[in-house]
XYZ file of N, CA and C in Angstrom:
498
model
N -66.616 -45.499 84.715
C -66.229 -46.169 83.502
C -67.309 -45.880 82.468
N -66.895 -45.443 81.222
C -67.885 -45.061 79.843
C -68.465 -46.456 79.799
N -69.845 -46.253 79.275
C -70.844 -47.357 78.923
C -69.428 -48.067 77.427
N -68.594 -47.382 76.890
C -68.056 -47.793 75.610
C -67.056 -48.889 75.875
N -66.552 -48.195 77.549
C -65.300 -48.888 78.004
C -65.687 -50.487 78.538
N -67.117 -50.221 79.210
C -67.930 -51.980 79.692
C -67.891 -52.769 78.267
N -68.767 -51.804 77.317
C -68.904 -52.885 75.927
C -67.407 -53.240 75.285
N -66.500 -52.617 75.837
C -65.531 -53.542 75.381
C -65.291 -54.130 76.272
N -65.334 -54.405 77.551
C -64.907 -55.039 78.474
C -65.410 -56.762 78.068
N -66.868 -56.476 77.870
C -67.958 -57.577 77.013
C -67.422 -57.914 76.120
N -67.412 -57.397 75.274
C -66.871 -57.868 74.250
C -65.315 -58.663 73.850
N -64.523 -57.854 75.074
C -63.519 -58.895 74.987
C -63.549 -60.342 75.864
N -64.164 -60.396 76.315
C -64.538 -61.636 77.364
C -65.318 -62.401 76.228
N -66.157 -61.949 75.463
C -67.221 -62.550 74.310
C -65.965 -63.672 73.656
N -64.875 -62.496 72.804
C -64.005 -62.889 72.002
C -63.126 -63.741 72.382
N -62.382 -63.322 73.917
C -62.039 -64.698 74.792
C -62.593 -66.190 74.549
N -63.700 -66.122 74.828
C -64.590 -67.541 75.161
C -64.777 -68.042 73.618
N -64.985 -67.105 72.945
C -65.185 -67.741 71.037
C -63.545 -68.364 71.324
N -62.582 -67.866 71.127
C -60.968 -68.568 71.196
C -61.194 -69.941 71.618
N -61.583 -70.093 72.978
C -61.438 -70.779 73.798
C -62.344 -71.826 73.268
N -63.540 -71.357 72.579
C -64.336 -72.794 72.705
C -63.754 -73.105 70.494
N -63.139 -72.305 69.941
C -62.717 -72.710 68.926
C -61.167 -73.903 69.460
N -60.244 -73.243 69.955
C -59.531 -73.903 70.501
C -59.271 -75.591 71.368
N -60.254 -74.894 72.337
C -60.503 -75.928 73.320
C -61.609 -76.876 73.464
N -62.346 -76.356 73.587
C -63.693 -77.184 73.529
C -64.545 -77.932 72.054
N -63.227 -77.367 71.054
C -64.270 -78.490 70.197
C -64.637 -79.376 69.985
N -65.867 -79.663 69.309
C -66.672 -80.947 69.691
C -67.370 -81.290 71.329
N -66.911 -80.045 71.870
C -67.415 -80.401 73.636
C -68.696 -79.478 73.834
N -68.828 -78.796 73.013
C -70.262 -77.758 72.944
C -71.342 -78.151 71.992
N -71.665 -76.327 71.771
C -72.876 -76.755 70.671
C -72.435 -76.472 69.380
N -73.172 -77.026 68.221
C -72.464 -76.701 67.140
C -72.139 -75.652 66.784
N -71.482 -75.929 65.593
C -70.175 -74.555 64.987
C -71.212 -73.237 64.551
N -72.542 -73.053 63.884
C -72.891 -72.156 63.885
C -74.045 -71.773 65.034
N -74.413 -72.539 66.132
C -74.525 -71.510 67.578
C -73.695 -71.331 68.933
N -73.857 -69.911 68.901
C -73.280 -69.186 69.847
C -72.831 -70.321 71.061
N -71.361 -70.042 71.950
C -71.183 -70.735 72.761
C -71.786 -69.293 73.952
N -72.454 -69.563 75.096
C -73.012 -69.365 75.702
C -72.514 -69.729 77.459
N -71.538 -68.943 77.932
C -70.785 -69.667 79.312
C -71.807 -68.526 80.272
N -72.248 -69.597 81.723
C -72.845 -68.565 82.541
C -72.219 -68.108 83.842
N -72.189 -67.268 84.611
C -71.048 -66.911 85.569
C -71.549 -68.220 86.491
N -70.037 -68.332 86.887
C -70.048 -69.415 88.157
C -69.479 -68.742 89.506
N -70.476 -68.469 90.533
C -70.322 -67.706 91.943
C -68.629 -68.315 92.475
N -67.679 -67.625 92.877
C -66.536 -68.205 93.217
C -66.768 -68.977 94.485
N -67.417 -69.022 95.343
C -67.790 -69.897 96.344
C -67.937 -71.183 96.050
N -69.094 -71.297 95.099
C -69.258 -72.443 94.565
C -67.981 -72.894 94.067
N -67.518 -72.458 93.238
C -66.415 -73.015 92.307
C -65.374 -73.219 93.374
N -64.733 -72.823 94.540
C -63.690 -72.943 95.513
C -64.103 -74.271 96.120
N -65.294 -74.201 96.545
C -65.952 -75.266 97.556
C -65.860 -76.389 96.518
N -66.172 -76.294 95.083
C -66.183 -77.597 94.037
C -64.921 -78.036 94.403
N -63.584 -77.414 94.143
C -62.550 -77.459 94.015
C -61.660 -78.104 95.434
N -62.317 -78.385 96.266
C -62.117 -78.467 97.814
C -61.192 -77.139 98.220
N -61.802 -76.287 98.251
C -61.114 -75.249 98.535
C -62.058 -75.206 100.090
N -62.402 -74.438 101.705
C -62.931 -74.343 102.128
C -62.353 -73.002 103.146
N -63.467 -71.842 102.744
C -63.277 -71.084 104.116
C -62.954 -71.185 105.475
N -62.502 -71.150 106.512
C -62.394 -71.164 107.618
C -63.648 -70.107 107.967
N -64.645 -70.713 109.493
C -65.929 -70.179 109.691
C -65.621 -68.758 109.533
N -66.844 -68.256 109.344
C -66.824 -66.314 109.796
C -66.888 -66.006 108.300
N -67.114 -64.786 108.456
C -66.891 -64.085 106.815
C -65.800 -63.170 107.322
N -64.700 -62.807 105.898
C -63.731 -62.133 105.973
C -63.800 -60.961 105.223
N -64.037 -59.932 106.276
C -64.044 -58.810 105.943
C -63.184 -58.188 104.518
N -61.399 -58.345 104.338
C -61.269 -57.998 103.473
C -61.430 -58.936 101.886
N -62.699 -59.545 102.166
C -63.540 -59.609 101.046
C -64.051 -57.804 100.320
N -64.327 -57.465 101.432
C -65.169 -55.812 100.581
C -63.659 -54.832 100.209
N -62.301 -55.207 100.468
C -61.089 -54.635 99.403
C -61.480 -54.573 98.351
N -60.875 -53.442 97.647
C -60.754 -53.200 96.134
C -59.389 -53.770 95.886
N -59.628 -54.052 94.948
C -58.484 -54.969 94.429
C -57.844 -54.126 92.685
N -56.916 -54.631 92.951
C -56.712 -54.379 90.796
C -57.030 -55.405 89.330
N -57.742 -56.548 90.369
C -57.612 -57.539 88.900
C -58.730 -58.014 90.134
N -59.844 -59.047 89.375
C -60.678 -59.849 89.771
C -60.476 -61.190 88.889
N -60.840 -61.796 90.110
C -61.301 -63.444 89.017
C -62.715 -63.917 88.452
N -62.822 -63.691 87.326
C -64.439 -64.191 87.268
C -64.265 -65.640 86.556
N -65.228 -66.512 86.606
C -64.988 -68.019 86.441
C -66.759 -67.851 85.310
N -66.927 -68.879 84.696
C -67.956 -69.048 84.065
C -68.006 -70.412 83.847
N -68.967 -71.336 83.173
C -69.348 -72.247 82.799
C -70.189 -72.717 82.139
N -70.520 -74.067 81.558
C -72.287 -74.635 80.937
C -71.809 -75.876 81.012
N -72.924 -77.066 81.328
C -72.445 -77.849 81.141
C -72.355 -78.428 79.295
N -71.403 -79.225 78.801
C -71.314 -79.361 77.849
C -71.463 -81.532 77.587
N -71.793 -81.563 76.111
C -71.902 -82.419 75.832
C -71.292 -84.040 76.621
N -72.107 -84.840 76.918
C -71.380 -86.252 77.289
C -70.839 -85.818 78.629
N -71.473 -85.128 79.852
C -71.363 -84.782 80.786
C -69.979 -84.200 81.114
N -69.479 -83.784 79.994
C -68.415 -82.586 80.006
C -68.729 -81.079 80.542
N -67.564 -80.370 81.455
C -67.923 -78.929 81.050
C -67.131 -77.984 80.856
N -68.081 -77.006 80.396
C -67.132 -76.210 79.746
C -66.706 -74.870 80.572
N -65.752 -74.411 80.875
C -65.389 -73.732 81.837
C -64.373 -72.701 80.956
N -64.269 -71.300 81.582
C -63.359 -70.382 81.406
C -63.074 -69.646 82.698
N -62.073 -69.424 83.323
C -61.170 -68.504 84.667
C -60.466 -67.547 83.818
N -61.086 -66.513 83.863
C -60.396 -65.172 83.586
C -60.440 -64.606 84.596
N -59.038 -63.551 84.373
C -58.614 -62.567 85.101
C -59.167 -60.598 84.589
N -60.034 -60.423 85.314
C -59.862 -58.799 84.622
C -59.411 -57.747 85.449
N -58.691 -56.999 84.744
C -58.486 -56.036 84.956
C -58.971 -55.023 84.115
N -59.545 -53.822 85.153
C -60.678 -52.732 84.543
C -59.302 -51.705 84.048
N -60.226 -50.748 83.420
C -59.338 -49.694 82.616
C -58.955 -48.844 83.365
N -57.700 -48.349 82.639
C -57.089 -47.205 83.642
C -57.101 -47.454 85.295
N -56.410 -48.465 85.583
C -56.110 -49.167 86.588
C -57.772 -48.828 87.969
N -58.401 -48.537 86.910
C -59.865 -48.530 88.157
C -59.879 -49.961 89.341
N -60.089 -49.736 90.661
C -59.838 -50.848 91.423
C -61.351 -51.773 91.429
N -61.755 -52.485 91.421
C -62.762 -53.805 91.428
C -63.062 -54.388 92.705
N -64.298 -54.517 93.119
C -64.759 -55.137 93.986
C -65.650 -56.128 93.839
N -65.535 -57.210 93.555
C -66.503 -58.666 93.204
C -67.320 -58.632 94.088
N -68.625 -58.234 94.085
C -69.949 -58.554 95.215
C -69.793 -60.077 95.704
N -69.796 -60.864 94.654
C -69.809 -62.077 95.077
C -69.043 -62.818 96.243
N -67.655 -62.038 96.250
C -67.048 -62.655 97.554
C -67.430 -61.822 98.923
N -68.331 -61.097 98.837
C -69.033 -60.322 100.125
C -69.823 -60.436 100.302
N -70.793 -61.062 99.432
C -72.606 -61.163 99.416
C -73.054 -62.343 100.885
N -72.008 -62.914 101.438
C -72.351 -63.153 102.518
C -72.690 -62.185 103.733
N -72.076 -61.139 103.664
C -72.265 -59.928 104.645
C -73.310 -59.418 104.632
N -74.272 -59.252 103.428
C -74.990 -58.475 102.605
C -76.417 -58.904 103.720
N -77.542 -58.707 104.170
C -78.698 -58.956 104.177
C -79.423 -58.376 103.502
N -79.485 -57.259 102.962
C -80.502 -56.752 101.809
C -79.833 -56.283 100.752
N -79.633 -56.175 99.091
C -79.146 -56.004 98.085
C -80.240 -54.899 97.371
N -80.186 -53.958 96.979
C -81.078 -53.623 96.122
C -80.783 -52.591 94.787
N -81.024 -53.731 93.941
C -80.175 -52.800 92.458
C -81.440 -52.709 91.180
N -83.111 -52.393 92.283
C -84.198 -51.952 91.707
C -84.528 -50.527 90.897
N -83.640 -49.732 91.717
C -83.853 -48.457 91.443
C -83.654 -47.777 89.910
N -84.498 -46.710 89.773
C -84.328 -46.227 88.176
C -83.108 -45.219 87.708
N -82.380 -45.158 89.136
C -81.225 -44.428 88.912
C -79.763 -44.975 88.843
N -79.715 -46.252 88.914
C -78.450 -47.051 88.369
C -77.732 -47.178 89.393
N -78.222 -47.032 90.782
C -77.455 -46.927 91.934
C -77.969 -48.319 92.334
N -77.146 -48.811 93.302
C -77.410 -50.051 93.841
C -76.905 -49.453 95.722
N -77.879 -50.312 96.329
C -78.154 -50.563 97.706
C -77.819 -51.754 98.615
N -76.690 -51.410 99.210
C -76.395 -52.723 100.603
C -77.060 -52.194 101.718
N -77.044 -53.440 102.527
C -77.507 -53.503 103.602
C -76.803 -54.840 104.327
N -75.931 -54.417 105.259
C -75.161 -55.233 105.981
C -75.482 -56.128 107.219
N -75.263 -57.452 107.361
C -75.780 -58.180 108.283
C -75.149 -57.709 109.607
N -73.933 -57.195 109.486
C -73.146 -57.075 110.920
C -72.744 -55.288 110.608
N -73.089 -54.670 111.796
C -72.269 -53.567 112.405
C -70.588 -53.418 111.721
N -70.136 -54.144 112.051
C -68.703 -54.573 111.978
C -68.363 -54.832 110.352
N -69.189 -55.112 109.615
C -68.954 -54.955 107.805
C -69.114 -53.765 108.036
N -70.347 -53.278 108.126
C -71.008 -51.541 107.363
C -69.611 -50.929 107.755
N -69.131 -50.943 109.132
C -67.477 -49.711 109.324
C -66.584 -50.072 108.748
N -66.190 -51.193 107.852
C -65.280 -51.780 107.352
C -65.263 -51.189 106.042
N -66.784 -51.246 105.736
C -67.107 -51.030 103.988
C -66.751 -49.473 104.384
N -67.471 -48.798 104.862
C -67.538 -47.714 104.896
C -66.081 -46.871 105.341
N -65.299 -47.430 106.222
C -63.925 -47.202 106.007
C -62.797 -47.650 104.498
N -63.213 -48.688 103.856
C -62.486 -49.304 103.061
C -62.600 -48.448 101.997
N -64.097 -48.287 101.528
C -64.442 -47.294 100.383
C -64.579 -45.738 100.776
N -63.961 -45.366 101.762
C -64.024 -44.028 102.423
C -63.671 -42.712 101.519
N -62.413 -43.211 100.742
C -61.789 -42.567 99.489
C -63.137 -42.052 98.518
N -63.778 -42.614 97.952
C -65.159 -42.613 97.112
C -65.758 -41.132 97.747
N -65.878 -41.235 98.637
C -66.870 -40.059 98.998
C -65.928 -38.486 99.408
N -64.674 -38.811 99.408
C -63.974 -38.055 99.988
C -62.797 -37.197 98.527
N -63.108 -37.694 97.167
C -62.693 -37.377 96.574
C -63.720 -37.462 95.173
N -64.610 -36.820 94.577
C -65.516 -37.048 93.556
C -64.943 -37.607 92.455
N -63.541 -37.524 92.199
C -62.674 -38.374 90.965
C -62.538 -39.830 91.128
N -62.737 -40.288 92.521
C -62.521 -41.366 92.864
C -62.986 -42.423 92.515
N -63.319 -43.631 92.078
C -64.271 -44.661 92.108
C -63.761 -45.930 91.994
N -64.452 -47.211 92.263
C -64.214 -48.452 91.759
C -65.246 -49.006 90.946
N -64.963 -50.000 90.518
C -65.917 -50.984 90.258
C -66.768 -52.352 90.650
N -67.761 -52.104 90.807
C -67.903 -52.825 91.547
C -69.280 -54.223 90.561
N -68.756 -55.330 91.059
C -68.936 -56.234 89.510
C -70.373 -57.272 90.392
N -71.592 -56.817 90.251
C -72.506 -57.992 91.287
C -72.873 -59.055 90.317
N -73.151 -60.167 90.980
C -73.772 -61.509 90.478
C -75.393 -61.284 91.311
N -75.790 -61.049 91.060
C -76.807 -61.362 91.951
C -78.002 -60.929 91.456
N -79.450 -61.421 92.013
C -80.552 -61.585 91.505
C -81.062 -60.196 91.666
N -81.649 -59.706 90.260
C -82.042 -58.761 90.025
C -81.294 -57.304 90.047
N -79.811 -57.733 90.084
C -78.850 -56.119 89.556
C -78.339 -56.881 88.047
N -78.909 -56.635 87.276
C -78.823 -57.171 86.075
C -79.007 -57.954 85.261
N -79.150 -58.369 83.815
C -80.147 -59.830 83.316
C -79.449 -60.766 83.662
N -80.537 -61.684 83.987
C -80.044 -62.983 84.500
C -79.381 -64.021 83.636
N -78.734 -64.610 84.649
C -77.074 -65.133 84.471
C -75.793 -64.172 83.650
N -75.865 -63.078 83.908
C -74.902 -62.586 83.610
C -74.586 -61.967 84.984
N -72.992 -61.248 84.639
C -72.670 -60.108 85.873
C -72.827 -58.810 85.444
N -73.133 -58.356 86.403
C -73.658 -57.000 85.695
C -72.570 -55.438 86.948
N -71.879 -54.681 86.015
C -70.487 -53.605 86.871
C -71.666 -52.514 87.132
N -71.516 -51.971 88.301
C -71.714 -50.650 88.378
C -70.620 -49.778 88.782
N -70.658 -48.490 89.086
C -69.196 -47.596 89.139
C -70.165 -46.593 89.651
């Protein structure tokens, strides 16, 4: 995906949340001339808020590519209100998406230090790594191929945001 195609991706999520907090939240934020400011909310958290609850184990087709992701955001807002947005994205030119966040349980080492824009898993179980590595098998087997893949996590990008690699 072009660095042009993310900044709009940003940017329409930006323009989203301006709607939303012109719309919805007024008077529930901060005032009219600063920025409303929503920070990603991990879907775990937000399921588990929701009484949503996994059944034990982690589920492998968590590491599927999918065509649309859910990303959720939040802040808390005025008079112990908050302010929340659930969007749906879908990447361009039907590119498929993989939310780190619903796999980062599998994960034991993450590393998205490097100066080459590549990011590094490291899997707790045998049984992910052949899964991932079968699931995303396509990727290596065709150089046109790719997904996206969208991490929350500490230090693959500035903090509290999500940050895509491809």
């Amino acid at each position: 995906m072009s660095p042009r195609a993310l900044r709009f991706l940003s940017a329409a999520a930006t323009l989203f949340l301006s709607v939303c907090h012109a719309e919805s939240f007024a008077g529930a934020g901060p005032k009219p001339d600063e920025p409303l400011v929503l920070h990603p909310i991990h879907l775990r958290d937000y399921e588990s808020a929701i009484g949503l609850h996994r059944r034990s184990g982690e589920d492998l087709t968590d590491l599927d590519p999918s065509t649309k992701s859910q990303l959720i955001y939040g802040r808390p807002g005025e008079s112990g209100q908050l302010l929340f947005a659930n969007m749906t994205l879908y990447a361009p030119d039907g590119l498929p998406i993989v939310l780190m966040e619903r796999f980062e349980g599998l994960t034991a080492v993450v590393d998205c230090k490097g100066d080459d824009g590549a990011m590094s898993l490291t899997f707790k179980l045998k049984a992910a790594y052949d899964y991932a590595l079968k699931t995303w098998e396509y990727i290596n087997e065709n150089d046109d191929q790719q997904f996206l893949l969208i991490a929350n996590h500490d230090g693959c990008g500035p903090d509290d945001e999500r940050q895509p690699y491809k």
